[in-house]
mmCIF file of C-alpha atoms in Angstrom:
data_model
loop_
_atom_site.group_PDB
_atom_site.id
_atom_site.type_symbol
_atom_site.label_atom_id
_atom_site.label_comp_id
_atom_site.label_asym_id
_atom_site.label_seq_id
_atom_site.Cartn_x
_atom_site.Cartn_y
_atom_site.Cartn_z
ATOM 1 C CA MET A 1 -47.099 49.063 -41.849
ATOM 2 C CA SER A 2 -46.264 52.236 -43.741
ATOM 3 C CA LYS A 3 -44.335 55.021 -42.137
ATOM 4 C CA LYS A 4 -46.585 57.524 -40.479
ATOM 5 C CA LEU A 5 -45.897 60.861 -38.842
ATOM 6 C CA TYR A 6 -47.881 61.045 -35.636
ATOM 7 C CA THR A 7 -49.047 64.490 -34.601
ATOM 8 C CA MET A 8 -51.647 65.375 -32.047
ATOM 9 C CA ALA A 9 -52.718 68.912 -31.197
ATOM 10 C CA THR A 10 -52.529 69.830 -27.522
ATOM 11 C CA GLU A 11 -54.436 72.896 -26.403
ATOM 12 C CA LYS A 12 -52.402 75.153 -24.127
ATOM 13 C CA PRO A 13 -52.621 78.774 -23.019
ATOM 14 C CA GLU A 14 -51.005 80.973 -25.649
ATOM 15 C CA LYS A 15 -49.311 83.099 -23.006
ATOM 16 C CA MET A 16 -49.200 83.686 -19.268
ATOM 17 C CA ASP A 17 -51.729 86.299 -18.169
ATOM 18 C CA MET A 18 -51.023 89.032 -15.617
ATOM 19 C CA GLU A 19 -52.748 87.197 -12.774
ATOM 20 C CA HIS A 20 -50.619 84.088 -13.198
ATOM 21 C CA MET A 21 -47.473 86.159 -13.700
ATOM 22 C CA LEU A 22 -48.015 87.904 -10.369
ATOM 23 C CA GLN A 23 -48.804 84.586 -8.713
ATOM 24 C CA LEU A 24 -45.572 83.094 -10.048
ATOM 25 C CA LYS A 25 -43.651 86.207 -9.032
ATOM 26 C CA SER A 26 -44.683 85.675 -5.412
ATOM 27 C CA ILE A 27 -43.402 82.083 -5.259
ATOM 28 C CA LEU A 28 -40.005 81.791 -3.580
ATOM 29 C CA LEU A 29 -38.303 79.072 -5.624
ATOM 30 C CA ALA A 30 -34.660 79.893 -4.939
ATOM 31 C CA PRO A 31 -34.262 77.756 -1.748
ATOM 32 C CA TYR A 32 -35.639 74.737 -3.616
ATOM 33 C CA MET A 33 -33.470 75.324 -6.664
ATOM 34 C CA GLN A 34 -30.489 75.460 -4.328
ATOM 35 C CA LEU A 35 -31.428 72.067 -2.903
ATOM 36 C CA ALA A 36 -31.864 70.719 -6.428
ATOM 37 C CA THR A 37 -28.292 71.663 -7.379
ATOM 38 C CA ALA A 38 -27.188 68.619 -5.361
ATOM 39 C CA LEU A 39 -28.398 66.631 -8.384
ATOM 40 C CA ILE A 40 -26.038 68.337 -10.846
ATOM 41 C CA GLY A 41 -23.552 65.480 -10.557
ATOM 42 C CA LYS A 42 -26.238 62.842 -11.108
ATOM 43 C CA ALA A 43 -26.034 61.817 -14.781
ATOM 44 C CA ARG A 44 -29.090 60.708 -16.747
ATOM 45 C CA PHE A 45 -29.251 57.676 -19.035
ATOM 46 C CA ALA A 46 -30.321 59.921 -21.923
ATOM 47 C CA GLY A 47 -27.639 62.539 -21.203
ATOM 48 C CA GLY A 48 -27.596 65.699 -19.112
ATOM 49 C CA ASN A 49 -28.129 65.537 -15.381
ATOM 50 C CA MET A 50 -30.915 65.215 -12.861
ATOM 51 C CA PHE A 51 -30.812 68.905 -11.897
ATOM 52 C CA ARG A 52 -31.860 69.899 -15.390
ATOM 53 C CA HIS A 53 -34.629 67.309 -15.282
ATOM 54 C CA GLN A 54 -36.077 68.919 -12.135
ATOM 55 C CA LEU A 55 -36.309 72.317 -13.810
ATOM 56 C CA ASP A 56 -37.630 70.785 -17.015
ATOM 57 C CA THR A 57 -40.434 69.136 -15.036
ATOM 58 C CA MET A 58 -41.275 72.476 -13.444
ATOM 59 C CA GLY A 59 -41.286 74.123 -16.880
ATOM 60 C CA ILE A 60 -43.737 71.533 -18.197
ATOM 61 C CA LEU A 61 -46.120 72.255 -15.324
ATOM 62 C CA ILE A 62 -45.943 75.996 -16.044
ATOM 63 C CA ASP A 63 -46.420 75.256 -19.749
ATOM 64 C CA TYR A 64 -49.706 73.575 -18.828
ATOM 65 C CA GLY A 65 -50.779 76.533 -16.702
ATOM 66 C CA TYR A 66 -50.057 75.203 -13.211
ATOM 67 C CA ILE A 67 -48.836 77.973 -10.886
ATOM 68 C CA ASP A 68 -49.461 76.279 -7.540
ATOM 69 C CA SER A 69 -46.582 77.130 -5.191
ATOM 70 C CA VAL A 70 -46.340 73.737 -3.453
ATOM 71 C CA LEU A 71 -46.541 71.877 -6.763
ATOM 72 C CA LEU A 72 -43.808 73.966 -8.424
ATOM 73 C CA LYS A 73 -41.521 73.808 -5.394
ATOM 74 C CA ALA A 74 -41.917 70.044 -5.206
ATOM 75 C CA SER A 75 -41.222 69.710 -8.930
ATOM 76 C CA CYS A 76 -37.866 71.472 -8.405
ATOM 77 C CA ILE A 77 -36.713 68.800 -5.972
ATOM 78 C CA HIS A 78 -38.900 65.782 -6.714
ATOM 79 C CA ASP A 79 -35.948 63.385 -7.187
ATOM 80 C CA THR A 80 -33.752 64.544 -4.301
ATOM 81 C CA VAL A 81 -35.019 62.101 -1.668
ATOM 82 C CA GLU A 82 -34.926 59.153 -4.069
ATOM 83 C CA ASP A 83 -31.634 59.850 -5.830
ATOM 84 C CA ILE A 84 -29.390 61.374 -3.150
ATOM 85 C CA PRO A 85 -28.231 58.824 -0.571
ATOM 86 C CA ASP A 86 -29.091 59.839 3.015
ATOM 87 C CA PHE A 87 -30.687 63.092 1.854
ATOM 88 C CA ASP A 88 -31.680 65.177 4.883
ATOM 89 C CA LYS A 89 -35.450 65.714 4.564
ATOM 90 C CA ASN A 90 -35.243 68.512 7.134
ATOM 91 C CA LEU A 91 -33.619 70.642 4.447
ATOM 92 C CA ILE A 92 -36.976 70.640 2.660
ATOM 93 C CA ARG A 93 -38.980 71.151 5.842
ATOM 94 C CA GLN A 94 -36.880 74.193 6.718
ATOM 95 C CA ALA A 95 -36.742 75.708 3.220
ATOM 96 C CA ASP A 96 -39.715 77.995 3.898
ATOM 97 C CA GLU A 97 -43.165 78.028 5.464
ATOM 98 C CA GLU A 98 -44.481 75.542 2.882
ATOM 99 C CA GLY A 99 -41.610 73.121 3.378
ATOM 100 C CA GLU A 100 -43.660 70.490 5.202
ATOM 101 C CA GLU A 101 -46.310 70.433 2.446
ATOM 102 C CA VAL A 102 -43.627 70.303 -0.233
ATOM 103 C CA LEU A 103 -41.913 67.366 1.466
ATOM 104 C CA GLU A 104 -45.214 65.514 1.754
ATOM 105 C CA LEU A 105 -45.760 65.893 -1.991
ATOM 106 C CA VAL A 106 -42.175 64.884 -2.816
ATOM 107 C CA LEU A 107 -42.569 61.725 -0.727
ATOM 108 C CA GLU A 108 -45.755 60.855 -2.616
ATOM 109 C CA VAL A 109 -43.754 60.616 -5.849
ATOM 110 C CA THR A 110 -40.700 58.971 -4.269
ATOM 111 C CA LYS A 111 -40.209 55.236 -4.721
ATOM 112 C CA LYS A 112 -39.208 53.555 -1.482
ATOM 113 C CA VAL A 113 -35.983 51.556 -1.312
ATOM 114 C CA GLY A 114 -36.668 48.061 -2.608
ATOM 115 C CA GLN A 115 -40.210 48.886 -3.708
ATOM 116 C CA PRO A 116 -41.118 47.395 -7.113
ATOM 117 C CA LYS A 117 -41.747 50.092 -9.725
ATOM 118 C CA ASN A 118 -45.170 48.735 -10.678
ATOM 119 C CA GLU A 119 -46.279 48.764 -7.015
ATOM 120 C CA PHE A 120 -45.064 52.355 -6.650
ATOM 121 C CA LEU A 121 -46.940 53.549 -9.736
ATOM 122 C CA ARG A 122 -50.076 51.591 -8.853
ATOM 123 C CA ASN A 123 -50.110 53.317 -5.465
ATOM 124 C CA ILE A 124 -50.058 56.731 -7.165
ATOM 125 C CA ILE A 125 -52.987 55.656 -9.358
ATOM 126 C CA ASP A 126 -55.004 54.400 -6.394
ATOM 127 C CA ASN A 127 -53.966 56.738 -3.586
ATOM 128 C CA GLY A 128 -52.028 59.689 -5.001
ATOM 129 C CA SER A 129 -53.212 63.245 -4.442
ATOM 130 C CA HIS A 130 -54.194 65.417 -7.411
ATOM 131 C CA LYS A 131 -50.894 67.305 -7.154
ATOM 132 C CA ALA A 132 -48.885 64.073 -7.000
ATOM 133 C CA LYS A 133 -50.580 62.852 -10.167
ATOM 134 C CA LEU A 134 -49.929 66.127 -11.989
ATOM 135 C CA LEU A 135 -46.292 66.053 -10.918
ATOM 136 C CA LYS A 136 -45.912 62.442 -12.049
ATOM 137 C CA CYS A 137 -47.371 63.283 -15.458
ATOM 138 C CA ALA A 138 -45.035 66.254 -15.955
ATOM 139 C CA ASP A 139 -42.117 64.103 -14.800
ATOM 140 C CA ARG A 140 -43.026 61.408 -17.320
ATOM 141 C CA ILE A 141 -43.422 63.894 -20.181
ATOM 142 C CA SER A 142 -39.885 65.107 -19.465
ATOM 143 C CA ASN A 143 -38.622 61.532 -19.341
ATOM 144 C CA MET A 144 -40.410 60.555 -22.547
ATOM 145 C CA ILE A 145 -38.879 63.509 -24.392
ATOM 146 C CA SER A 146 -35.448 62.475 -23.122
ATOM 147 C CA LEU A 147 -36.181 58.965 -24.363
ATOM 148 C CA GLY A 148 -35.588 60.308 -27.861
ATOM 149 C CA PHE A 149 -31.867 60.314 -27.033
ATOM 150 C CA VAL A 150 -31.816 56.741 -25.678
ATOM 151 C CA THR A 151 -30.381 54.106 -28.030
ATOM 152 C CA SER A 152 -31.432 50.947 -26.157
ATOM 153 C CA ALA A 153 -34.474 49.611 -28.004
ATOM 154 C CA GLU A 154 -35.342 47.266 -25.141
ATOM 155 C CA PHE A 155 -35.347 50.157 -22.670
ATOM 156 C CA ILE A 156 -37.528 52.284 -24.971
ATOM 157 C CA GLU A 157 -40.070 49.494 -25.406
ATOM 158 C CA ARG A 158 -40.196 48.761 -21.681
ATOM 159 C CA TYR A 159 -40.593 52.448 -20.812
ATOM 160 C CA CYS A 160 -43.359 52.919 -23.383
ATOM 161 C CA ASP A 161 -45.194 49.883 -22.005
ATOM 162 C CA GLU A 162 -44.895 51.249 -18.479
ATOM 163 C CA THR A 163 -46.158 54.652 -19.600
ATOM 164 C CA GLU A 164 -49.197 53.172 -21.328
ATOM 165 C CA TYR A 165 -50.137 50.903 -18.445
ATOM 166 C CA PHE A 166 -49.516 53.196 -15.477
ATOM 167 C CA ILE A 167 -49.168 56.829 -16.586
ATOM 168 C CA PHE A 168 -51.946 57.055 -19.178
ATOM 169 C CA PRO A 169 -54.636 56.378 -16.533
ATOM 170 C CA ILE A 170 -53.153 59.057 -14.269
ATOM 171 C CA ALA A 171 -52.988 61.646 -17.039
ATOM 172 C CA LEU A 172 -56.487 60.801 -18.263
ATOM 173 C CA GLU A 173 -57.772 61.521 -14.762
ATOM 174 C CA VAL A 174 -55.997 64.824 -14.106
ATOM 175 C CA ASP A 175 -55.191 66.557 -17.414
ATOM 176 C CA TYR A 176 -56.448 65.434 -20.808
ATOM 177 C CA ASN A 177 -53.942 67.619 -22.648
ATOM 178 C CA MET A 178 -51.061 65.941 -20.834
ATOM 179 C CA TYR A 179 -52.642 62.614 -21.763
ATOM 180 C CA GLN A 180 -52.656 63.647 -25.424
ATOM 181 C CA GLU A 181 -48.994 64.646 -25.311
ATOM 182 C CA LEU A 182 -48.022 61.385 -23.638
ATOM 183 C CA ILE A 183 -49.880 59.416 -26.326
ATOM 184 C CA ASN A 184 -48.025 61.362 -29.011
ATOM 185 C CA LEU A 185 -44.665 60.732 -27.347
ATOM 186 C CA VAL A 186 -45.284 57.008 -26.930
ATOM 187 C CA MET A 187 -46.468 56.660 -30.525
ATOM 188 C CA SER A 188 -43.399 58.486 -31.845
ATOM 189 C CA ARG A 189 -41.070 56.209 -29.857
ATOM 190 C CA ARG A 190 -42.895 53.102 -31.035
ATOM 191 C CA GLN A 191 -42.649 54.415 -34.596
ATOM 192 C CA TYR A 192 -38.895 54.737 -34.104
ATOM 193 C CA LEU A 193 -38.706 51.108 -32.937
ATOM 194 C CA GLU A 194 -40.706 50.001 -35.955
ATOM 195 C CA ASP A 195 -38.597 52.011 -38.392
ATOM 196 C CA SER A 196 -35.402 50.616 -36.880
ATOM 197 C CA GLY A 197 -36.574 47.051 -37.487
ATOM 198 C CA TYR A 198 -36.668 46.233 -33.775
ATOM 199 C CA PHE A 199 -40.052 44.496 -33.875
ATOM 200 C CA ASP A 200 -39.046 42.416 -36.904
ATOM 201 C CA LYS A 201 -35.930 41.265 -35.060
ATOM 202 C CA LYS A 202 -38.053 40.309 -32.057
ATOM 203 C CA LYS A 203 -40.279 38.161 -34.285
ATOM 204 C CA ASP A 204 -37.233 36.412 -35.755
ATOM 205 C CA ASP A 205 -35.901 35.702 -32.262
#
């Protein structure tokens, strides 16, 4: 197969309008960002740390025009319960008047201890709320971008397979533009594997 540069246009708002700016201005994010700083010491496989990933996920949601207060607050701390041992959920409940709703959304996208990943993702497909599905898509876009800094070909292939099987259906349901970006990201990673000779080596094995 010849080398091919995959590009796919994704329609997005050119800029934030006044209405959305004022809506964002009214959202009190600071208490949630403070909770998220507990993830600064949590390194990521692709580099950086989990705190940055939380804010990146929030930025992706804003990039796609989502200014829902509960959704953005949850995006700031979506990995805290899963990645911080014995995390006190009351810290989220008590963060502000929306704390209980935020915690509920965070728990929707939190894999339970010992729960198989495919079972967790299948549950989001079948039972997840609209906000949980949007958050999972933004989370996966962030992770797929970070995948460009991962050097394990086996990990890249496995993650792309998982994204196609579980995340594509979620994105196709809730935001077609996110779906397009995810397709582009998966194709670019698979192109990298092809260019590196990974698939040829697999055939030889």
